[in-house]
Structure formats: C-alpha cells, structure tokens
Coordinates of C-alpha atoms in Angstrom, one line a residue:
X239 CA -29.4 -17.7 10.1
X240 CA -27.2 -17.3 13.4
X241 CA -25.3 -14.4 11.9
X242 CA -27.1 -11.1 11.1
X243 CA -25.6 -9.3 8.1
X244 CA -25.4 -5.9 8.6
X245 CA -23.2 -4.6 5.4
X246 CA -23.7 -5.8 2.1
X247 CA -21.9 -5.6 -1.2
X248 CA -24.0 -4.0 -4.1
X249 CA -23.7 -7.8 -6.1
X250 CA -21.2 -10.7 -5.6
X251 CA -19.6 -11.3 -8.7
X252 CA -17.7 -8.1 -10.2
X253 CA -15.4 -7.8 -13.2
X254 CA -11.6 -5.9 -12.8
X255 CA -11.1 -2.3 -12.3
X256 CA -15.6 -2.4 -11.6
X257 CA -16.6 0.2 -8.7
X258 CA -17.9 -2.3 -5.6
X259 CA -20.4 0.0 -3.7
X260 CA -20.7 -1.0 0.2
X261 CA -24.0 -0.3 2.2
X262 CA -24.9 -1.1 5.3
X263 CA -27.7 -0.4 8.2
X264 CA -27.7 0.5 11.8
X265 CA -26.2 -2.5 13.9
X266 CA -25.6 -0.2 16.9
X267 CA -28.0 0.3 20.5
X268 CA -25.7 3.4 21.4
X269 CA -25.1 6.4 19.7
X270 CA -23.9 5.6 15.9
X271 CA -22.2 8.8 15.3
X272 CA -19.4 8.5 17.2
X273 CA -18.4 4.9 15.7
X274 CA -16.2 4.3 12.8
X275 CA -16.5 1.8 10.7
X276 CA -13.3 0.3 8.5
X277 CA -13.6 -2.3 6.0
X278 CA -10.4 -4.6 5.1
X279 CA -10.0 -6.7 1.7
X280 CA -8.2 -9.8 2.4
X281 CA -6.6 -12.5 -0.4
X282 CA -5.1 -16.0 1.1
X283 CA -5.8 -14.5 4.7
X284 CA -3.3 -11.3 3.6
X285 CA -4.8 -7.4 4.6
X286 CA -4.5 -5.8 1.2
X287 CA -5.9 -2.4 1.6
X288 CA -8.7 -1.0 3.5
X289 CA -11.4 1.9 3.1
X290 CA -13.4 3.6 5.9
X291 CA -17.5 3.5 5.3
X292 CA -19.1 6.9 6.4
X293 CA -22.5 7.3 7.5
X294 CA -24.9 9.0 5.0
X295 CA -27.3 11.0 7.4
X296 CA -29.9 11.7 5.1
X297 CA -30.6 7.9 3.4
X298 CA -29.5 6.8 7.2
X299 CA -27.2 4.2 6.2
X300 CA -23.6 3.3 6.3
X301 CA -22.1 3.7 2.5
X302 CA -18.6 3.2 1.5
X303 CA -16.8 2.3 -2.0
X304 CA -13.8 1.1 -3.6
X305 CA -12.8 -0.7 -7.1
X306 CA -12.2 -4.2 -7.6
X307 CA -8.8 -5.4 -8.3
X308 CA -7.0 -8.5 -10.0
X309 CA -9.5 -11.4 -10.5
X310 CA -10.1 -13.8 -7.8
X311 CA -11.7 -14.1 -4.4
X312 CA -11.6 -12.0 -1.8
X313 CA -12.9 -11.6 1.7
X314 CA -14.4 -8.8 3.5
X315 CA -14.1 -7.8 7.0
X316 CA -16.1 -4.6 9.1
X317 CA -14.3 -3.7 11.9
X318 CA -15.9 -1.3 14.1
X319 CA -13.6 1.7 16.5
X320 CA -10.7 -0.6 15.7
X321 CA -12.2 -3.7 17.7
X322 CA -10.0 -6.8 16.4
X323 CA -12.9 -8.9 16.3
X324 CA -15.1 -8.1 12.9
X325 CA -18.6 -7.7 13.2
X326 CA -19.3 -9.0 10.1
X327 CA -17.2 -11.3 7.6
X328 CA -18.4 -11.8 3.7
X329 CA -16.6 -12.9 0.7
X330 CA -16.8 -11.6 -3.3
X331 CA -15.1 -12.8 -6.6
X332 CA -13.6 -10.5 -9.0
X333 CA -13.9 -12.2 -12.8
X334 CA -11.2 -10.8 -15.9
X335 CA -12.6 -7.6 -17.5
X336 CA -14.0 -9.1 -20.5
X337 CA -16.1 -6.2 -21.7
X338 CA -13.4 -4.7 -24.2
X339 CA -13.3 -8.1 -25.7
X340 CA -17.0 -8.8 -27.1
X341 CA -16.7 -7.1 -30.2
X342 CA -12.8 -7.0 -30.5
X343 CA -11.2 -9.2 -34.0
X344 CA -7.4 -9.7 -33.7
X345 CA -5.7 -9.8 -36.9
X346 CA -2.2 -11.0 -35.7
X347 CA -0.7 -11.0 -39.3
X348 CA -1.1 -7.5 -39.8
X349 CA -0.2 -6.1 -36.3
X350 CA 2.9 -7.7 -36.5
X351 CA 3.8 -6.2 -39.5
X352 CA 2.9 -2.9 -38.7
X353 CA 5.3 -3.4 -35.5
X354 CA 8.0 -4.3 -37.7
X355 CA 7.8 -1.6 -40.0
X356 CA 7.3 1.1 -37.2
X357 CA 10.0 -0.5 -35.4
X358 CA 7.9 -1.3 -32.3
X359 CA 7.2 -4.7 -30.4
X360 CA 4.2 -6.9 -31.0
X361 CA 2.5 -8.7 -27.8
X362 CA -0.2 -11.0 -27.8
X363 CA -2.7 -10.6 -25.2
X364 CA -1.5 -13.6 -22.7
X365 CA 1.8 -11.3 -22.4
X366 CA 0.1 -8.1 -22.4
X367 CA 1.6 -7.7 -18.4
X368 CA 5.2 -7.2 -20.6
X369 CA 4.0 -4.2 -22.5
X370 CA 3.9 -2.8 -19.3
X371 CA 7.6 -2.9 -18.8
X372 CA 8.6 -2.2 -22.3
X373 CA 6.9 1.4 -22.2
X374 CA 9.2 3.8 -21.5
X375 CA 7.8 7.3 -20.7
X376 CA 9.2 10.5 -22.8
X377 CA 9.0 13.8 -21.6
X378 CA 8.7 17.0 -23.5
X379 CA 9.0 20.5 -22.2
X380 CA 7.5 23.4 -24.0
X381 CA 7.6 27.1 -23.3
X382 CA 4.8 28.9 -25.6
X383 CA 5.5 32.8 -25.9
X384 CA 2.9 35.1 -28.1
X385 CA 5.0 37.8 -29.5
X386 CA 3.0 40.7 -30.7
X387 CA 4.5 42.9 -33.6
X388 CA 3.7 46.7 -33.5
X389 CA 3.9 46.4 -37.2
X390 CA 1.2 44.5 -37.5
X391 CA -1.3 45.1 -35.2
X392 CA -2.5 48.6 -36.3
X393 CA -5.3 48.6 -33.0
X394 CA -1.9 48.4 -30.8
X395 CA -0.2 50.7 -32.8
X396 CA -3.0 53.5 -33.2
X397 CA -3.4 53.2 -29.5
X398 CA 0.0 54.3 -28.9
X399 CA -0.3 57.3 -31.0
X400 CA -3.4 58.2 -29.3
X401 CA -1.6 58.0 -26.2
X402 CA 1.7 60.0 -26.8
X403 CA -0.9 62.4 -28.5
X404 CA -2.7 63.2 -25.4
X405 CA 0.3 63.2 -23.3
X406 CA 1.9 66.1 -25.8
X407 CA -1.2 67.9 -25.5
X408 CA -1.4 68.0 -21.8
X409 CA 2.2 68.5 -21.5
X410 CA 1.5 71.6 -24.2
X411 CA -1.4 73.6 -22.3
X412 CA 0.9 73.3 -19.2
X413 CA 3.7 74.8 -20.3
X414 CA 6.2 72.0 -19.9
X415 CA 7.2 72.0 -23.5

C-alpha cells in the first residue's frame, strides 16, 4: 500500500498479562545509531505507557518488548528522536486470559462451605476484582539465632582444650608461669 510498515508486532491478537515482542527494520538513509526509537500504547486516543525499542546490532533490527494488559484494543505509535509525528501507526487486541480456565471444574457448593467454616469470603469469578480489595497483607518478623552449647558439641569443646593446652605449654617453656 501507500504506507510502508516498518515495525511489527510478533501476532495481533494476544491474551492478558502475554509478552508482545516488537521488531522492526532499518527505515532510516542517515546514520541509525544515533536515533531513538519510542513506542506509545494508546486506549480511546489516551497515552498509557510507553517503552523505548533498542537496536539489536548483531540480528540488525530494531527489537523492543512489553506485556499486554486489560483486554481490549489498543493502538500503537513509533515515534522516532521525539518527532510528534509517528512514523508508523498499528493497532492490536488483547482477549481475557482464558488459559487457566480449560481444564478448571468449579464446585460452588463446596467452596462456599469451606469459606464458611474457615471463616473466609467466597467470590465467584465475575467479582474476582473484589478479592483484590478484601486481601489484607500480614506481616511477620522473625529473628533466627543458632545457639551452640559447649556441652554438646564435644568437636568445639575438645578444641578449646587443645587450645588452652598449647597456650599452658608455651607459657610453661618460657617461664611465665
């Protein structure tokens, strides 16, 4: 077409929390090395967060990476040396991590019950957002201390006694006793 695509996206559909891997080729006449190369997410035409793309010298490409956030679709832009205008625009969609889910059986009966009787909360997976906010973090300090008996380490113990034995005898052949 009219618009040359220099940077692509590894795949355009991705599922939550998935690693998106960004490559891209030469698009520059002038010396490469000295350009930077920034790629924005965008949602409802709002800047969510962007990542730089480094230049891999060795496969001599542009590679950059970042993961995939709440499903939905989102826009790219590649800005080059902080130039306002991108120089190239693309679009991806990120689906609901259903990958936990395939083999997963809910028995709703039972986990209720077993919230009850531990005194916890039950939530069903529509209000699993809420669990977040019900958690509330405990903190435990520990100090751990190994305490070593001369009593019962007879190694330690004999050591000692070989110790102030050859200190007595040195002390003896020079006359300080």
């Amino acid at each position: 077409g009219s618009n040359e695509n220099y940077f692509r996206l590894n795949k355009n559909y991705f599922q939550q929390g998935e690693m998106i891997y960004v490559t891209g080729n030469q698009p520059f006449k002038t010396s490469f090395y000295s350009k930077e190369m920034l790629l924005k997410v965008f949602n409802d035409n709002k800047n969510l967060f962007s990542t730089v793309i480094d230049f891999n010298l060795e496969k001599d490409r542009w590679e950059g990476k970042f993961r995939a956030l709440n499903p939905g679709e989102y826009y790219f832009k590649v800005f080059s040396d902080n130039v306002e205008d991108p120089i190239q625009i693309g679009k991806f969609n990120v689906l609901e991590s259903q990958i936990e889910l395939s083999t997963v059986y809910l028995n709703q009966q039972l986990l209720s019950e077993i919230s009850q009787k531990t005194k916890g909360e039950y939530f069903h997976w529509e209000n699993r957002k809420k669990m977040i906010d019900s958690i509330e973090p405990k903190f435990r300090k520990s100090f751990k201390a190994d305490v070593i008996k001369l009593t019962q380490s007879r190694l330690l113990l004999l050591l000692i006694i070989l110790i102030f034995l050859v200190e007595w005898t040195i002390r003896r052949k020079n006359g300080l006793i």
